[in-house]
mmCIF file of C-alpha atoms and ligand atoms in Angstrom:
data_model
loop_
_atom_site.group_PDB
_atom_site.id
_atom_site.type_symbol
_atom_site.label_atom_id
_atom_site.label_comp_id
_atom_site.label_asym_id
_atom_site.label_seq_id
_atom_site.Cartn_x
_atom_site.Cartn_y
_atom_site.Cartn_z
ATOM 1 C CA MET A 29 18.280 -70.943 16.412
ATOM 2 C CA ILE A 30 17.131 -67.472 15.431
ATOM 3 C CA LEU A 31 15.652 -64.701 17.573
ATOM 4 C CA ALA A 32 12.906 -62.636 15.993
ATOM 5 C CA ALA A 33 10.729 -59.699 16.968
ATOM 6 C CA ASP A 34 7.898 -57.901 15.235
ATOM 7 C CA ILE A 35 7.925 -54.577 17.071
ATOM 8 C CA GLY A 36 4.571 -52.768 17.064
ATOM 9 C CA GLY A 37 3.135 -49.715 18.777
ATOM 10 C CA THR A 38 1.119 -51.727 21.307
ATOM 11 C CA THR A 39 2.952 -55.042 21.615
ATOM 12 C CA CYS A 40 6.148 -56.662 20.438
ATOM 13 C CA LYS A 41 5.689 -60.201 19.122
ATOM 14 C CA LEU A 42 8.781 -62.194 19.989
ATOM 15 C CA GLY A 43 9.903 -65.655 19.050
ATOM 16 C CA ILE A 44 12.611 -68.265 19.145
ATOM 17 C CA VAL A 45 12.643 -69.925 15.754
ATOM 18 C CA ASP A 46 14.650 -72.877 14.442
ATOM 19 C CA ASN A 47 16.794 -72.792 11.300
ATOM 20 C CA ASP A 48 13.851 -73.960 9.165
ATOM 21 C CA LEU A 49 11.772 -71.105 10.595
ATOM 22 C CA ASN A 50 9.555 -73.297 12.747
ATOM 23 C CA ILE A 51 8.475 -71.530 15.914
ATOM 24 C CA ILE A 52 10.030 -73.078 19.043
ATOM 25 C CA LYS A 53 8.483 -70.533 21.367
ATOM 26 C CA LYS A 54 6.524 -67.309 20.869
ATOM 27 C CA TRP A 55 5.231 -64.656 23.228
ATOM 28 C CA GLU A 56 4.380 -60.955 23.413
ATOM 29 C CA ILE A 57 5.520 -58.056 25.564
ATOM 30 C CA VAL A 58 3.870 -54.667 25.942
ATOM 31 C CA THR A 59 5.704 -51.921 24.029
ATOM 32 C CA ASN A 60 6.898 -49.212 26.393
ATOM 33 C CA THR A 61 6.971 -46.071 24.239
ATOM 34 C CA GLU A 62 7.911 -43.743 27.128
ATOM 35 C CA ASP A 63 11.067 -41.609 26.986
ATOM 36 C CA ASN A 64 11.054 -41.492 23.159
ATOM 37 C CA GLY A 65 10.850 -45.263 22.977
ATOM 38 C CA THR A 66 14.374 -45.655 24.369
ATOM 39 C CA HIS A 67 13.403 -48.703 26.482
ATOM 40 C CA ILE A 68 12.016 -50.770 23.620
ATOM 41 C CA LEU A 69 15.167 -52.494 22.325
ATOM 42 C CA LYS A 70 16.497 -53.225 25.827
ATOM 43 C CA ASN A 71 13.120 -54.684 26.849
ATOM 44 C CA VAL A 72 13.118 -56.924 23.762
ATOM 45 C CA TYR A 73 16.670 -58.063 24.490
ATOM 46 C CA ASP A 74 15.951 -58.781 28.184
ATOM 47 C CA SER A 75 12.859 -60.744 27.226
ATOM 48 C CA PHE A 76 14.860 -62.836 24.723
ATOM 49 C CA VAL A 77 17.413 -63.735 27.417
ATOM 50 C CA LYS A 78 14.673 -64.672 29.881
ATOM 51 C CA HIS A 79 12.748 -66.870 27.449
ATOM 52 C CA LEU A 80 15.876 -68.528 26.002
ATOM 53 C CA ALA A 81 16.632 -69.792 29.518
ATOM 54 C CA THR A 82 13.235 -71.530 29.691
ATOM 55 C CA VAL A 83 14.207 -73.711 26.709
ATOM 56 C CA ASN A 84 17.786 -74.201 27.957
ATOM 57 C CA LEU A 85 19.364 -71.884 25.404
ATOM 58 C CA LYS A 86 21.686 -68.918 25.602
ATOM 59 C CA ILE A 87 22.174 -65.889 23.350
ATOM 60 C CA GLU A 88 25.370 -67.519 21.964
ATOM 61 C CA ASP A 89 23.310 -70.445 20.638
ATOM 62 C CA CYS A 90 21.582 -68.120 18.175
ATOM 63 C CA ALA A 91 22.695 -67.220 14.639
ATOM 64 C CA GLY A 92 21.235 -63.735 14.747
ATOM 65 C CA VAL A 93 18.348 -61.431 15.524
ATOM 66 C CA GLY A 94 15.754 -60.308 12.967
ATOM 67 C CA LEU A 95 13.668 -57.248 13.762
ATOM 68 C CA GLY A 96 10.564 -55.884 12.041
ATOM 69 C CA VAL A 97 9.764 -52.246 12.807
ATOM 70 C CA PRO A 98 6.829 -49.988 11.859
ATOM 71 C CA GLY A 99 8.582 -47.297 9.857
ATOM 72 C CA PRO A 100 10.830 -46.647 6.844
ATOM 73 C CA VAL A 101 14.130 -48.530 7.081
ATOM 74 C CA ASP A 102 17.403 -48.133 5.225
ATOM 75 C CA PHE A 103 18.101 -51.842 4.965
ATOM 76 C CA GLU A 104 21.862 -51.637 4.325
ATOM 77 C CA SER A 105 22.609 -49.710 7.512
ATOM 78 C CA GLY A 106 19.613 -50.934 9.543
ATOM 79 C CA THR A 107 18.572 -47.362 10.251
ATOM 80 C CA ILE A 108 14.947 -46.410 10.821
ATOM 81 C CA ASN A 109 13.817 -42.931 9.891
ATOM 82 C CA GLY A 110 11.212 -42.287 12.590
ATOM 83 C CA ALA A 111 8.380 -44.512 13.814
ATOM 84 C CA ILE A 112 5.433 -42.515 15.148
ATOM 85 C CA ASN A 113 3.847 -45.561 16.832
ATOM 86 C CA LEU A 114 7.031 -46.224 18.815
ATOM 87 C CA ASN A 115 7.667 -42.584 19.681
ATOM 88 C CA TRP A 116 10.936 -42.816 17.713
ATOM 89 C CA HIS A 117 11.972 -39.609 15.986
ATOM 90 C CA GLY A 118 14.660 -39.000 13.394
ATOM 91 C CA LYS A 119 17.201 -41.546 12.239
ATOM 92 C CA ILE A 120 18.071 -44.341 14.666
ATOM 93 C CA ASN A 121 20.492 -47.140 13.824
ATOM 94 C CA ILE A 122 18.567 -50.109 15.221
ATOM 95 C CA LYS A 123 20.976 -52.659 13.759
ATOM 96 C CA SER A 124 24.068 -51.325 15.529
ATOM 97 C CA GLN A 125 22.204 -50.707 18.796
ATOM 98 C CA PHE A 126 20.891 -54.256 18.938
ATOM 99 C CA GLU A 127 24.223 -55.742 17.827
ATOM 100 C CA LYS A 128 25.834 -53.992 20.816
ATOM 101 C CA LEU A 129 23.145 -55.334 23.149
ATOM 102 C CA SER A 130 23.243 -58.926 21.914
ATOM 103 C CA GLY A 131 26.659 -59.465 20.341
ATOM 104 C CA LEU A 132 24.845 -61.176 17.447
ATOM 105 C CA PRO A 133 24.328 -60.235 13.776
ATOM 106 C CA VAL A 134 21.146 -58.167 13.491
ATOM 107 C CA TYR A 135 18.978 -57.418 10.456
ATOM 108 C CA VAL A 136 16.173 -54.886 10.464
ATOM 109 C CA ASP A 137 13.396 -54.257 7.969
ATOM 110 C CA ASN A 138 9.997 -52.614 7.984
ATOM 111 C CA ASP A 139 6.965 -54.571 9.179
ATOM 112 C CA ALA A 140 5.374 -54.963 5.723
ATOM 113 C CA ASN A 141 8.579 -56.394 4.257
ATOM 114 C CA VAL A 142 9.130 -58.899 7.077
ATOM 115 C CA ALA A 143 5.468 -60.002 6.868
ATOM 116 C CA THR A 144 6.000 -60.599 3.144
ATOM 117 C CA LEU A 145 9.109 -62.664 3.871
ATOM 118 C CA GLY A 146 7.171 -64.677 6.472
ATOM 119 C CA GLU A 147 4.375 -65.476 4.020
ATOM 120 C CA LYS A 148 6.980 -66.339 1.379
ATOM 121 C CA PHE A 149 8.813 -68.841 3.579
ATOM 122 C CA LYS A 150 6.062 -70.458 5.636
ATOM 123 C CA GLY A 151 2.730 -69.148 4.369
ATOM 124 C CA ALA A 152 0.819 -68.658 1.131
ATOM 125 C CA GLY A 153 4.042 -68.026 -0.834
ATOM 126 C CA ARG A 154 5.037 -71.714 -0.618
ATOM 127 C CA ASN A 155 8.705 -70.687 -0.691
ATOM 128 C CA GLU A 156 8.481 -69.529 -4.293
ATOM 129 C CA ALA A 157 11.294 -67.268 -5.561
ATOM 130 C CA ASN A 158 8.966 -64.506 -6.752
ATOM 131 C CA VAL A 159 6.200 -63.427 -4.413
ATOM 132 C CA VAL A 160 4.361 -60.221 -3.666
ATOM 133 C CA CYS A 161 2.288 -59.409 -0.590
ATOM 134 C CA VAL A 162 -0.330 -56.664 -0.376
ATOM 135 C CA THR A 163 -1.678 -56.000 3.107
ATOM 136 C CA LEU A 164 -5.151 -54.463 3.177
ATOM 137 C CA GLY A 165 -5.672 -53.108 6.675
ATOM 138 C CA THR A 166 -6.410 -49.593 7.904
ATOM 139 C CA GLY A 167 -3.894 -48.648 5.207
ATOM 140 C CA VAL A 168 -2.339 -50.670 2.414
ATOM 141 C CA GLY A 169 1.210 -51.966 2.815
ATOM 142 C CA GLY A 170 3.204 -54.468 0.871
ATOM 143 C CA GLY A 171 6.439 -56.087 -0.073
ATOM 144 C CA ALA A 172 8.001 -57.686 -3.112
ATOM 145 C CA ILE A 173 10.348 -60.642 -3.245
ATOM 146 C CA SER A 174 12.253 -61.168 -6.454
ATOM 147 C CA ASN A 175 14.556 -64.172 -6.866
ATOM 148 C CA HIS A 176 14.205 -64.973 -3.109
ATOM 149 C CA GLN A 177 15.295 -61.441 -2.118
ATOM 150 C CA LEU A 178 13.204 -58.606 -0.720
ATOM 151 C CA VAL A 179 13.269 -55.680 -3.118
ATOM 152 C CA HIS A 180 14.206 -52.494 -1.267
ATOM 153 C CA GLY A 181 14.990 -50.121 -4.130
ATOM 154 C CA ALA A 182 17.107 -46.976 -4.171
ATOM 155 C CA THR A 183 15.501 -45.364 -1.136
ATOM 156 C CA GLY A 184 13.607 -48.278 0.436
ATOM 157 C CA ALA A 185 10.246 -47.378 -1.080
ATOM 158 C CA ALA A 186 9.931 -50.548 -3.188
ATOM 159 C CA GLY A 187 6.806 -52.494 -2.282
ATOM 160 C CA GLU A 188 4.829 -49.441 -1.149
ATOM 161 C CA PHE A 189 1.929 -50.612 -3.306
ATOM 162 C CA GLY A 190 -0.596 -48.659 -1.236
ATOM 163 C CA HIS A 191 0.562 -45.498 -2.940
ATOM 164 C CA ILE A 192 0.137 -46.540 -6.564
ATOM 165 C CA THR A 193 -2.286 -43.984 -8.030
ATOM 166 C CA VAL A 194 -5.240 -46.108 -9.161
ATOM 167 C CA ASP A 195 -8.092 -43.643 -8.777
ATOM 168 C CA THR A 196 -7.556 -41.334 -11.747
ATOM 169 C CA LYS A 197 -10.298 -39.036 -10.480
ATOM 170 C CA GLN A 198 -8.150 -38.650 -7.314
ATOM 171 C CA ARG A 199 -11.275 -38.362 -5.174
ATOM 172 C CA PHE A 200 -9.723 -39.017 -1.760
ATOM 173 C CA ALA A 201 -6.654 -37.656 0.031
ATOM 174 C CA CYS A 202 -4.084 -40.199 1.242
ATOM 175 C CA ASN A 203 -2.009 -40.072 4.451
ATOM 176 C CA CYS A 204 1.097 -39.764 2.245
ATOM 177 C CA GLY A 205 -0.023 -36.316 1.046
ATOM 178 C CA LYS A 206 -1.020 -37.487 -2.434
ATOM 179 C CA ARG A 207 -4.512 -38.197 -3.805
ATOM 180 C CA GLY A 208 -5.952 -41.255 -5.539
ATOM 181 C CA CYS A 209 -3.673 -43.862 -3.901
ATOM 182 C CA LEU A 210 -4.722 -47.544 -3.779
ATOM 183 C CA GLU A 211 -4.930 -47.070 -0.004
ATOM 184 C CA THR A 212 -7.768 -44.522 -0.438
ATOM 185 C CA VAL A 213 -10.003 -47.007 -2.271
ATOM 186 C CA ALA A 214 -8.952 -50.522 -1.169
ATOM 187 C CA SER A 215 -8.013 -50.364 2.530
ATOM 188 C CA ALA A 216 -10.711 -50.792 5.179
ATOM 189 C CA THR A 217 -10.946 -46.994 5.170
ATOM 190 C CA GLY A 218 -10.998 -47.018 1.368
ATOM 191 C CA VAL A 219 -13.968 -49.395 1.193
ATOM 192 C CA VAL A 220 -15.870 -47.012 3.487
ATOM 193 C CA ASN A 221 -14.738 -43.981 1.416
ATOM 194 C CA LEU A 222 -16.125 -45.527 -1.774
ATOM 195 C CA THR A 223 -19.370 -46.619 -0.108
ATOM 196 C CA TYR A 224 -20.116 -43.101 1.119
ATOM 197 C CA TYR A 225 -19.124 -41.666 -2.252
ATOM 198 C CA TYR A 226 -21.340 -43.933 -4.369
ATOM 199 C CA TYR A 227 -24.267 -43.716 -1.962
ATOM 200 C CA GLU A 228 -24.163 -39.931 -2.263
ATOM 201 C CA GLU A 229 -23.867 -40.153 -6.049
ATOM 202 C CA LEU A 230 -26.353 -42.936 -6.810
ATOM 203 C CA GLN A 231 -28.815 -43.010 -3.867
ATOM 204 C CA PHE A 232 -29.195 -46.811 -4.212
ATOM 205 C CA GLU A 233 -31.512 -48.701 -1.876
ATOM 206 C CA THR A 234 -29.281 -50.700 0.440
ATOM 207 C CA VAL A 235 -29.257 -52.472 3.792
ATOM 208 C CA LEU A 236 -26.258 -50.262 4.617
ATOM 209 C CA LYS A 237 -28.418 -47.117 4.553
ATOM 210 C CA ASP A 238 -28.619 -46.590 8.340
ATOM 211 C CA ALA A 239 -24.915 -47.171 8.910
ATOM 212 C CA ILE A 240 -24.072 -44.822 6.031
ATOM 213 C CA GLN A 241 -26.318 -42.072 7.367
ATOM 214 C CA GLU A 242 -25.007 -42.520 10.923
ATOM 215 C CA LYS A 243 -21.445 -42.541 9.552
ATOM 216 C CA SER A 244 -20.801 -45.751 11.493
ATOM 217 C CA LEU A 245 -20.078 -47.934 8.466
ATOM 218 C CA GLN A 246 -17.226 -50.475 8.561
ATOM 219 C CA ALA A 247 -15.639 -52.301 5.632
ATOM 220 C CA LYS A 248 -16.756 -55.708 6.928
ATOM 221 C CA MET A 249 -20.415 -54.588 6.782
ATOM 222 C CA VAL A 250 -20.025 -53.775 3.087
ATOM 223 C CA PHE A 251 -18.470 -57.186 2.330
ATOM 224 C CA ASP A 252 -21.125 -59.017 4.363
ATOM 225 C CA ALA A 253 -23.942 -57.152 2.597
ATOM 226 C CA ALA A 254 -22.375 -57.853 -0.802
ATOM 227 C CA LYS A 255 -22.109 -61.561 0.028
ATOM 228 C CA ASP A 256 -25.796 -61.498 1.028
ATOM 229 C CA GLY A 257 -26.677 -60.104 -2.389
ATOM 230 C CA ASP A 258 -27.160 -56.413 -1.592
ATOM 231 C CA GLU A 259 -26.839 -54.838 -5.047
ATOM 232 C CA PHE A 260 -25.317 -51.560 -3.878
ATOM 233 C CA ALA A 261 -22.738 -53.253 -1.631
ATOM 234 C CA LEU A 262 -21.807 -55.541 -4.521
ATOM 235 C CA TYR A 263 -21.424 -52.512 -6.798
ATOM 236 C CA VAL A 264 -18.961 -50.981 -4.310
ATOM 237 C CA ILE A 265 -16.988 -54.214 -3.836
ATOM 238 C CA LYS A 266 -16.623 -54.555 -7.610
ATOM 239 C CA LYS A 267 -15.146 -51.051 -7.694
ATOM 240 C CA VAL A 268 -12.717 -52.002 -4.899
ATOM 241 C CA ALA A 269 -11.781 -55.201 -6.744
ATOM 242 C CA LYS A 270 -11.219 -53.304 -9.996
ATOM 243 C CA HIS A 271 -8.826 -50.861 -8.302
ATOM 244 C CA LEU A 272 -6.910 -53.767 -6.761
ATOM 245 C CA ALA A 273 -6.769 -55.579 -10.112
ATOM 246 C CA PHE A 274 -5.400 -52.447 -11.759
ATOM 247 C CA ALA A 275 -2.607 -52.208 -9.155
ATOM 248 C CA PHE A 276 -1.919 -55.950 -9.472
ATOM 249 C CA SER A 277 -1.656 -55.634 -13.271
ATOM 250 C CA ILE A 278 1.172 -53.121 -12.768
ATOM 251 C CA ILE A 279 2.867 -55.206 -10.069
ATOM 252 C CA SER A 280 2.659 -58.274 -12.310
ATOM 253 C CA VAL A 281 4.817 -56.864 -15.079
ATOM 254 C CA MET A 282 7.356 -55.460 -12.603
ATOM 255 C CA THR A 283 8.415 -58.669 -10.844
ATOM 256 C CA ASN A 284 6.103 -61.275 -12.453
ATOM 257 C CA PRO A 285 5.250 -62.916 -9.116
ATOM 258 C CA LYS A 286 4.050 -66.510 -8.819
ATOM 259 C CA TYR A 287 1.766 -65.483 -5.955
ATOM 260 C CA ILE A 288 0.134 -62.183 -5.120
ATOM 261 C CA ILE A 289 -0.760 -62.662 -1.476
ATOM 262 C CA ILE A 290 -3.496 -60.517 0.047
ATOM 263 C CA GLY A 291 -3.205 -60.037 3.809
ATOM 264 C CA GLY A 292 -4.656 -57.746 6.488
ATOM 265 C CA GLY A 293 -8.165 -57.345 7.859
ATOM 266 C CA VAL A 294 -9.844 -56.778 4.478
ATOM 267 C CA SER A 295 -8.441 -60.115 3.231
ATOM 268 C CA ARG A 296 -10.805 -61.868 5.661
ATOM 269 C CA ALA A 297 -13.407 -61.353 2.922
ATOM 270 C CA GLY A 298 -11.497 -64.327 1.466
ATOM 271 C CA GLN A 299 -12.263 -66.049 -1.815
ATOM 272 C CA PHE A 300 -15.231 -63.730 -2.413
ATOM 273 C CA LEU A 301 -12.829 -60.797 -2.801
ATOM 274 C CA VAL A 302 -10.232 -62.864 -4.702
ATOM 275 C CA ASP A 303 -12.868 -63.986 -7.234
ATOM 276 C CA HIS A 304 -13.926 -60.417 -7.945
ATOM 277 C CA ILE A 305 -10.312 -59.228 -8.294
ATOM 278 C CA GLU A 306 -9.498 -62.126 -10.644
ATOM 279 C CA THR A 307 -12.364 -61.249 -12.982
ATOM 280 C CA TYR A 308 -10.791 -57.852 -13.687
ATOM 281 C CA TYR A 309 -7.178 -58.951 -13.274
ATOM 282 C CA LYS A 310 -7.370 -61.437 -16.148
ATOM 283 C CA THR A 311 -8.520 -58.809 -18.644
ATOM 284 C CA MET A 312 -6.246 -56.005 -17.335
ATOM 285 C CA THR A 313 -2.940 -57.880 -17.108
ATOM 286 C CA PHE A 314 -0.398 -58.712 -19.817
ATOM 287 C CA ALA A 315 -1.305 -62.329 -20.544
ATOM 288 C CA PRO A 316 2.137 -63.961 -20.093
ATOM 289 C CA ALA A 317 2.350 -62.337 -16.630
ATOM 290 C CA ALA A 318 -1.235 -63.152 -15.645
ATOM 291 C CA GLU A 319 -1.138 -66.816 -16.612
ATOM 292 C CA SER A 320 1.637 -67.663 -14.152
ATOM 293 C CA THR A 321 0.259 -65.603 -11.259
ATOM 294 C CA LYS A 322 -2.165 -66.783 -8.587
ATOM 295 C CA ILE A 323 -3.987 -64.400 -6.250
ATOM 296 C CA VAL A 324 -4.248 -65.978 -2.793
ATOM 297 C CA THR A 325 -4.965 -64.918 0.789
ATOM 298 C CA ALA A 326 -2.321 -64.865 3.537
ATOM 299 C CA THR A 327 -2.209 -67.835 5.913
ATOM 300 C CA LEU A 328 0.070 -66.864 8.823
ATOM 301 C CA GLY A 329 -1.987 -64.076 10.389
ATOM 302 C CA ASN A 330 -0.129 -62.266 13.188
ATOM 303 C CA ASP A 331 2.872 -64.610 13.071
ATOM 304 C CA ALA A 332 3.923 -63.483 9.560
ATOM 305 C CA GLY A 333 6.045 -60.555 10.774
ATOM 306 C CA MET A 334 7.901 -62.507 13.440
ATOM 307 C CA ILE A 335 8.597 -65.482 11.144
ATOM 308 C CA GLY A 336 9.717 -63.114 8.377
ATOM 309 C CA ALA A 337 12.018 -61.247 10.765
ATOM 310 C CA ALA A 338 13.647 -64.612 11.479
ATOM 311 C CA GLY A 339 13.711 -65.114 7.706
ATOM 312 C CA LEU A 340 16.056 -62.107 7.431
ATOM 313 C CA ILE A 341 18.650 -64.043 9.431
ATOM 314 C CA LYS A 342 18.078 -67.183 7.384
ATOM 315 C CA THR A 343 18.504 -65.192 4.159
ATOM 316 C CA TYR A 344 21.308 -62.786 5.013
ATOM 317 C CA VAL A 345 23.327 -64.592 7.700
ATOM 318 C CA MET A 346 22.830 -68.341 7.324
ATOM 319 C CA GLU A 347 22.574 -68.463 3.527
ATOM 320 C CA GLY A 348 25.041 -65.593 3.143
ATOM 321 C CA ASN A 349 23.068 -63.546 0.604
ATOM 322 C CA LYS A 350 24.015 -59.909 0.678
HETATM 323 ZN ZN1 ZN B 428 -0.621 -42.449 -0.630
#
């Protein structure tokens, strides 16, 4: 058995998972971010103990604890360098703290990486050795798995696909302090950014006109209008798809993934978005890389992070990869 938690700013998604990463039991607890988030790990541990008892298990029956956290992680030491959503500041060694609490091996990684590992093992990645996940939500996150291993890189920034500069005009500022990032043109916020920009520039007739003028536009409205044949909305979605294809063409020659998995809220646009990305991707990508790569949407939804956190224990403890 493996214990796993996907720790978020509002809730922690917890689970007891078997050695093949099937969920035995899953539940959520509210994240208590008071007192600089110092209660969070203890609350997770206490909840594990309580729920293990309901399935007649003890802590000692478990091979380890995998934790996903919303911030930059030094994977070797299991140290997080701040997590605004958790009210954690500075460097905190989560791995050693939770090992002391539980007496079990603990592995910690950031939420985008564990979600990638979850999709690799049990979702759209079909347990392939080389898989990439790009999460299109409010921002754009991601993770890369090469030869069954998450790629962390020299300082843990590998897989931060949201900050590939794809908009050479660098029209929009990114949260990272740079301009022109994929996140500024392909996240939910990015879709809205581009819609406002092109409406201003082109003054197209569109069903989105009222929402644009009221500044109440949401990404889903643009996708829905495009699917319904609104020419302006379709124009914007093609721009979004082209930026994504450009980023994917770079990713494809880095790790040559079998699957590029699109997750997050924007991925609910589904095959419609995939089809538009593929049109550009095929012409923009080095052919030997493109021919082996499939663009697919994520299948695990909110369970991806928790399953992937358990996947850390499967990979690094049970299968002994270091
Ligand atoms: Zn950025």
